[in-house]
mmCIF file of C-alpha atoms in Angstrom:
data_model
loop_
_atom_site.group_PDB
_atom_site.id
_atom_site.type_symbol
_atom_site.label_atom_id
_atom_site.label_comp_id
_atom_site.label_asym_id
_atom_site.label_seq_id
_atom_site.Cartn_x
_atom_site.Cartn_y
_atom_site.Cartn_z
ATOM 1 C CA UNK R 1 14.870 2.303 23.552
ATOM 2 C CA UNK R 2 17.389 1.926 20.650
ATOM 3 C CA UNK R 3 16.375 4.072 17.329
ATOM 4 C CA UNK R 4 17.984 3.588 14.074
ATOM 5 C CA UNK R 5 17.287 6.280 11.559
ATOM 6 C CA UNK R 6 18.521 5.979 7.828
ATOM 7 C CA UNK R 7 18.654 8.909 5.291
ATOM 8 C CA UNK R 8 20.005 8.328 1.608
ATOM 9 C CA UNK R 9 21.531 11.605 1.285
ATOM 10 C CA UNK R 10 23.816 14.438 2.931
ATOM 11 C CA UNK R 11 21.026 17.193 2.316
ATOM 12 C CA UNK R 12 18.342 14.974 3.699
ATOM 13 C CA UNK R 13 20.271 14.389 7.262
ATOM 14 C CA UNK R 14 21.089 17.952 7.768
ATOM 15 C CA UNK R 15 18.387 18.479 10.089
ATOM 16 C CA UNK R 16 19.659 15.558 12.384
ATOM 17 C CA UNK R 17 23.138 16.534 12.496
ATOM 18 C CA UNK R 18 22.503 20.055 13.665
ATOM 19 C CA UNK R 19 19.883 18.519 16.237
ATOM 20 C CA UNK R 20 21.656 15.825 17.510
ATOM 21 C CA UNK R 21 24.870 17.033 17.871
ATOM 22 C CA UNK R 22 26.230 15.002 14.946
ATOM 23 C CA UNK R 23 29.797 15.414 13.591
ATOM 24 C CA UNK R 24 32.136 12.842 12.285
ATOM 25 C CA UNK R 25 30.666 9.464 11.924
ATOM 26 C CA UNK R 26 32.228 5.816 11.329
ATOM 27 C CA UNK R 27 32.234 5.029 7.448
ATOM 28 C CA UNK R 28 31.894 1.734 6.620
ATOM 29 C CA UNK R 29 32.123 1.297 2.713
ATOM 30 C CA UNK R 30 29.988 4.327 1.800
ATOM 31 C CA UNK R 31 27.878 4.171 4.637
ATOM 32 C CA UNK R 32 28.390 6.888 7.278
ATOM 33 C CA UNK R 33 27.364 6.327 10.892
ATOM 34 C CA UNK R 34 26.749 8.131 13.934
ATOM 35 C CA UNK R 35 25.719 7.084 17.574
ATOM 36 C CA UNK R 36 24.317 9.367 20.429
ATOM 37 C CA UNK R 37 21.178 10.271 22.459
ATOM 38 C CA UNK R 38 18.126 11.817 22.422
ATOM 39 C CA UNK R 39 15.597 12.315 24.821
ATOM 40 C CA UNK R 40 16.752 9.368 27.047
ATOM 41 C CA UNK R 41 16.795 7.278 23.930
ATOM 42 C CA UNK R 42 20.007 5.292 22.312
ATOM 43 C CA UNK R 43 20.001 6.850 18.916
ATOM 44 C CA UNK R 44 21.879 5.287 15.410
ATOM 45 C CA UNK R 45 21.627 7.654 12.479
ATOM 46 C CA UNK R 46 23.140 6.757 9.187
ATOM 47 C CA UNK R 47 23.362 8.434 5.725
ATOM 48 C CA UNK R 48 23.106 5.099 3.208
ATOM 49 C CA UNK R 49 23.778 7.117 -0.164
ATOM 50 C CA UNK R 50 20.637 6.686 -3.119
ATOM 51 C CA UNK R 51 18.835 3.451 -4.221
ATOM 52 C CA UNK R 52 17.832 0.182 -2.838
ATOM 53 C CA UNK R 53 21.292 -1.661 -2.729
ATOM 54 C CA UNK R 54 22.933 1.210 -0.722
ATOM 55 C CA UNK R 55 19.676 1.510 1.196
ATOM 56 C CA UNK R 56 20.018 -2.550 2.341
ATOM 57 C CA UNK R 57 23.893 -2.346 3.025
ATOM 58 C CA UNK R 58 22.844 0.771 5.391
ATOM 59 C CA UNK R 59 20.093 -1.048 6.763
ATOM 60 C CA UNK R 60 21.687 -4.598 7.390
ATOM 61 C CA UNK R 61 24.723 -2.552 9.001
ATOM 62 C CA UNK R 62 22.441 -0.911 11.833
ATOM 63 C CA UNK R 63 20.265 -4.295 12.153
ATOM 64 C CA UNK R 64 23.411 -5.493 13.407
ATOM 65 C CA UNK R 65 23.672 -3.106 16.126
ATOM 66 C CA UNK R 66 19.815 -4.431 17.296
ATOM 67 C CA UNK R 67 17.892 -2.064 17.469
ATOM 68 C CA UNK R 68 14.275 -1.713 18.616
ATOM 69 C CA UNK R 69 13.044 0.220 15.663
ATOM 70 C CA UNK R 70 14.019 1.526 12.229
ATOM 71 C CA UNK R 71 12.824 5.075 10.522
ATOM 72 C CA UNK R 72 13.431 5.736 7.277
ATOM 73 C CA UNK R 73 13.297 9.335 6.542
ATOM 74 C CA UNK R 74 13.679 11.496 3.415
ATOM 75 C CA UNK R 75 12.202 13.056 0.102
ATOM 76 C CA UNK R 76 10.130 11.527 -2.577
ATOM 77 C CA UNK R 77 8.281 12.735 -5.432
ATOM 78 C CA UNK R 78 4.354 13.303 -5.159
ATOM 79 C CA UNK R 79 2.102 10.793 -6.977
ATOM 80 C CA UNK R 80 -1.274 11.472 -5.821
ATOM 81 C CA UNK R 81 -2.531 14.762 -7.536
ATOM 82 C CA UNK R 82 -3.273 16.546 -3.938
ATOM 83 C CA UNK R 83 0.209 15.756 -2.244
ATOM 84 C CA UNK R 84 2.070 19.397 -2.075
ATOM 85 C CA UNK R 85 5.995 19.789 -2.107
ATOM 86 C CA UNK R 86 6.468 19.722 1.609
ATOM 87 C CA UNK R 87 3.899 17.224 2.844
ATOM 88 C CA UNK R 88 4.335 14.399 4.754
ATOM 89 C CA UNK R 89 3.555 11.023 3.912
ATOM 90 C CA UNK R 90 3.489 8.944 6.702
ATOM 91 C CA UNK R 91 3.971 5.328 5.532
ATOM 92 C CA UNK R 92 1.689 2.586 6.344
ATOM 93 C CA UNK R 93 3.027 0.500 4.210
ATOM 94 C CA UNK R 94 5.928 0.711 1.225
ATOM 95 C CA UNK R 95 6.390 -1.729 -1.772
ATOM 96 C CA UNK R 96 8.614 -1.729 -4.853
ATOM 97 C CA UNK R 97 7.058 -0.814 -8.358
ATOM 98 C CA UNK R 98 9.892 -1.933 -10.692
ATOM 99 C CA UNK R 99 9.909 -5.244 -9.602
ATOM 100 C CA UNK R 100 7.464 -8.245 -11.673
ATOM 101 C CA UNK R 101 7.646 -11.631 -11.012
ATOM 102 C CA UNK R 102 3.864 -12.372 -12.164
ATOM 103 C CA UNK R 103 5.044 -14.851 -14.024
ATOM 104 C CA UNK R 104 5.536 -16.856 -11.112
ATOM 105 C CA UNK R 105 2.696 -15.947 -9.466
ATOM 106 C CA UNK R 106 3.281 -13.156 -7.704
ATOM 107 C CA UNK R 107 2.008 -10.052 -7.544
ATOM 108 C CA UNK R 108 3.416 -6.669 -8.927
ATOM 109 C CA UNK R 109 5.943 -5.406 -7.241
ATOM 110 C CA UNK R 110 6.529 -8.305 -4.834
ATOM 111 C CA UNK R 111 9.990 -9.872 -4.718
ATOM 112 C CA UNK R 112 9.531 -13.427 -5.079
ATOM 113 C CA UNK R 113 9.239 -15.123 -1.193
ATOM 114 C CA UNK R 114 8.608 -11.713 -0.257
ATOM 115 C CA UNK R 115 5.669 -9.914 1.349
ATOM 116 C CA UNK R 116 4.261 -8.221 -1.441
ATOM 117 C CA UNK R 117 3.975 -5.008 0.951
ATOM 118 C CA UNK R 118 6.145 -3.962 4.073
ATOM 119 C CA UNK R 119 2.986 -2.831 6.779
ATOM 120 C CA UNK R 120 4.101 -0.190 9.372
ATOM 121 C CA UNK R 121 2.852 -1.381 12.480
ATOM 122 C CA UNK R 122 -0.269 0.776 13.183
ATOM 123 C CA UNK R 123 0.500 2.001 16.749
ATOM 124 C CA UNK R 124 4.088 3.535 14.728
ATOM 125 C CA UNK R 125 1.318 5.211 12.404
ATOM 126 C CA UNK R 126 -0.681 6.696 14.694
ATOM 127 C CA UNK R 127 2.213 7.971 17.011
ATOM 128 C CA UNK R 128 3.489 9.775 13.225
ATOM 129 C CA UNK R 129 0.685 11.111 12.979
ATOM 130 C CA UNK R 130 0.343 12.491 16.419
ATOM 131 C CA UNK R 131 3.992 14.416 16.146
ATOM 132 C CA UNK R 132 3.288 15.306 13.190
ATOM 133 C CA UNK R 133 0.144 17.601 14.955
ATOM 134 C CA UNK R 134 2.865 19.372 16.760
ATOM 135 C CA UNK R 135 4.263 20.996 13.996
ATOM 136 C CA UNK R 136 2.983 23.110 10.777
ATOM 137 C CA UNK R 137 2.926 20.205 7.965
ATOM 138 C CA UNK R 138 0.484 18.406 6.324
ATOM 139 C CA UNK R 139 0.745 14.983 6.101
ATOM 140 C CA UNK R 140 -1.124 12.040 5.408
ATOM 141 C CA UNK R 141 -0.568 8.137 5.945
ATOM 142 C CA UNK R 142 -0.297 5.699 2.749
ATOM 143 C CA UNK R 143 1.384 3.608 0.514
ATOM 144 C CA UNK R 144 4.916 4.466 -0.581
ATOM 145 C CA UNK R 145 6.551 3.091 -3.704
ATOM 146 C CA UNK R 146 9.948 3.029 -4.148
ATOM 147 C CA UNK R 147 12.107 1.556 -7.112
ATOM 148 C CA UNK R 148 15.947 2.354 -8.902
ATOM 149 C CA UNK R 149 14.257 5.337 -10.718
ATOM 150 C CA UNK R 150 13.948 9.091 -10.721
ATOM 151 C CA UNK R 151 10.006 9.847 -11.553
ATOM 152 C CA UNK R 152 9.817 13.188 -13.909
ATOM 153 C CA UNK R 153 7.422 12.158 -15.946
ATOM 154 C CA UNK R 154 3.638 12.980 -15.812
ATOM 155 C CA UNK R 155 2.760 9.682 -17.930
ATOM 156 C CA UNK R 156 4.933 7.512 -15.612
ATOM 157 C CA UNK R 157 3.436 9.321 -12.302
ATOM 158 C CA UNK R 158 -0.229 8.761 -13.479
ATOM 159 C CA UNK R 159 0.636 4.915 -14.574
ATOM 160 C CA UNK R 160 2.081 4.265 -10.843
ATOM 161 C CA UNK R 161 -0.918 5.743 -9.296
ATOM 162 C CA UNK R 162 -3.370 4.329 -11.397
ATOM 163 C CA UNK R 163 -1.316 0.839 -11.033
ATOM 164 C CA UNK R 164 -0.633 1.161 -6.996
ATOM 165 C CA UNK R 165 -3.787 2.289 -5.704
ATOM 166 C CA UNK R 166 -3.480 4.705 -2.814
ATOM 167 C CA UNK R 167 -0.039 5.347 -3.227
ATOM 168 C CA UNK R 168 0.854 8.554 -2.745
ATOM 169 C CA UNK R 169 5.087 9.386 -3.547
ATOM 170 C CA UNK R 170 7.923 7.419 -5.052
ATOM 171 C CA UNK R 171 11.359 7.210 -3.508
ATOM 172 C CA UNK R 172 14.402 5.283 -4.337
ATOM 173 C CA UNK R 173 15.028 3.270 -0.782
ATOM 174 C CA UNK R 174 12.249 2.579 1.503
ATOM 175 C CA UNK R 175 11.063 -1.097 0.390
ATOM 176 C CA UNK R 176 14.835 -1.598 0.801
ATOM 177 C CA UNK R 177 15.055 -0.507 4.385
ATOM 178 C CA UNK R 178 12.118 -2.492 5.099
ATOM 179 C CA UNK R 179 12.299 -5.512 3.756
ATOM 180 C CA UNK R 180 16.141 -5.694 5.551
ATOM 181 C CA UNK R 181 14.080 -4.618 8.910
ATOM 182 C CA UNK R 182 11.376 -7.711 7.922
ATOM 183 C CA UNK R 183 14.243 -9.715 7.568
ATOM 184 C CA UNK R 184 15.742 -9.253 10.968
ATOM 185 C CA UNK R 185 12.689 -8.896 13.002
ATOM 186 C CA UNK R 186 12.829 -5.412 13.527
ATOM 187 C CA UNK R 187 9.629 -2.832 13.079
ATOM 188 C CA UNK R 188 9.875 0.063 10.858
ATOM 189 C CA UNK R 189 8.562 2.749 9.205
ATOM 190 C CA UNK R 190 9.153 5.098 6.323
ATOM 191 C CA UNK R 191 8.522 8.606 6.557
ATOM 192 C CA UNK R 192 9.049 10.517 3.608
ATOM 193 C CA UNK R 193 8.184 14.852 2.470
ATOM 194 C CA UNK R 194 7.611 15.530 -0.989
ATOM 195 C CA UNK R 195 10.391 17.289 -2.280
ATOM 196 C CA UNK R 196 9.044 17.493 -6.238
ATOM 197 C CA UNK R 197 6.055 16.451 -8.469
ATOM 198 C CA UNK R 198 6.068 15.878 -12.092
ATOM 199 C CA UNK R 199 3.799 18.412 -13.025
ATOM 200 C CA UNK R 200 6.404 20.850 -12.943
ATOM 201 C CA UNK R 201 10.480 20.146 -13.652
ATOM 202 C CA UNK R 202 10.737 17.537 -11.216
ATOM 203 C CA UNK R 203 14.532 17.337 -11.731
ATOM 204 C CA UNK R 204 15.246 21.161 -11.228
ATOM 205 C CA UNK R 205 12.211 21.560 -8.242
ATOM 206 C CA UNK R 206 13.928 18.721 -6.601
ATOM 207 C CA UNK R 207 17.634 20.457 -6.365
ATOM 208 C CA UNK R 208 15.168 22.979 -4.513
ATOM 209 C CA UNK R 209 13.518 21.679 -2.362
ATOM 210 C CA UNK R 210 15.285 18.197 -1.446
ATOM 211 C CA UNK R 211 17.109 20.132 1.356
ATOM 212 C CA UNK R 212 13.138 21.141 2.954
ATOM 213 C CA UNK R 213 11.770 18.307 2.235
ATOM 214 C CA UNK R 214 14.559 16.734 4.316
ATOM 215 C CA UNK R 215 13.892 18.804 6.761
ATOM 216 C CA UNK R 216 10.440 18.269 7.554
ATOM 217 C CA UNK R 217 10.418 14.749 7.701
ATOM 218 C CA UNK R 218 13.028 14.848 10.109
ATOM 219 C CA UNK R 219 11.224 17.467 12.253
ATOM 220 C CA UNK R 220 8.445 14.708 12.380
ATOM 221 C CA UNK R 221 10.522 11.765 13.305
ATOM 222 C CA UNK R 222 12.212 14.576 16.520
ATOM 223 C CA UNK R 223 8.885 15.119 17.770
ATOM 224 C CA UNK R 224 8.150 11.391 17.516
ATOM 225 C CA UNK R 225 11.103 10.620 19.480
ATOM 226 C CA UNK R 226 9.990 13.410 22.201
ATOM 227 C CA UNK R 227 7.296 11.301 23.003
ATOM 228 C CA UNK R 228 8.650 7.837 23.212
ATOM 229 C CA UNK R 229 8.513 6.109 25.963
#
């Protein structure tokens, strides 16, 4: 099977380059990109740099390259009051929240001719969920959000999750990587570890714990690939 997996930054793919042997990639633009294997598997990893636009690029470029499935892994910033930096949210289905077209009768968040959300494919949730057993992190499944914004605001974190209900972080990429993936045919999911929440300074708890939070969602997304048949 051919695995891409897509990280938006350097501290965030860490985890994969000292597990998968990964040294100089390919840059294309400001995309880097590596290829090897992994437990019998053909493996495409690729750092796509912060926000949706870089996210798409990133995601287009290893669409190209077919493969089977497409993980997007990283930090994001809690939303629901019982998500802990560290957790994993598992990603059953991602969305944007900073884009409205209601006027034209869609729904919040939905790009116009777009599915409103981006639905993981359930047997990809459950099989999250089941590496995710095999290691010491809590995580949960749910809706991700993700939009061209930095959340560090309580006011603006209890608007999203009264807004989106049962969303549980923010990011910057996700609905990006997916909606390329639902574009080209190809499943995904987004697996993201909270890396800050805005009841604290979400700006300086992030430049501690992005590196972590990195970390464990990769660890997840290893043990997944353990498994795959």
């Amino acid at each position: 099977m051919k695995v891409a997996i897509i990280c938006p930054m350097e501290e965030e793919i860490g985890y994969y380059k000292e597990h998968l042997g990964l040294s100089a990639g390919e840059i294309v633009g400001s995309t880097e990109v590596w290829t090897t294997s992994y437990q019998g598997h053909e493996i495409v990893v690729a750092r796509c740099g912060i926000g949706k636009v870089n996210a798409a690029i990133a995601t287009t470029l290893v669409a190209q390259t077919s493969p089977d499935l497409i993980i997007n892994t990283g930090s994001a910033g809690a939303l629901a009051p019982d998500r802990q930096i560290g957790d994993i949210v598992i990603g059953e289905a991602t969305m944007y929240h900073d884009a409205d077209a209601r006027a034209f009768g869609y729904e919040l968040g939905q790009v116009p001719t777009m599915p409103a959300r981006y639905k993981a494919p359930e047997n990809l949730i459950q099989d999250f969920l089941n590496a995710y057993h095999e290691t010491d992190l809590t995580a949960t499944r749910g809706l991700i959000l993700t939009g061209d914004q930095f959340i560090a605001d309580t006011n603006k974190v209890n608007d999203l999750y009264q807004t989106f209900r049962g969303a549980q972080c923010a990011e910057m990429e996700g609905a990006a990587v997916a909606q390329v993936a639902n574009q080209f045919g190809i499943d995904c999911i987004v697996i993201r570890a909270i890396s800050d929440t805005a009841q604290q300074d979400a700006n300086v708890v992030f430049d501690e714990f992005v590196v972590t939070a990195g970390q464990n969602a990769a660890k997840v997304t290893l043990n997944y690939l353990k498994h795959l048949n």
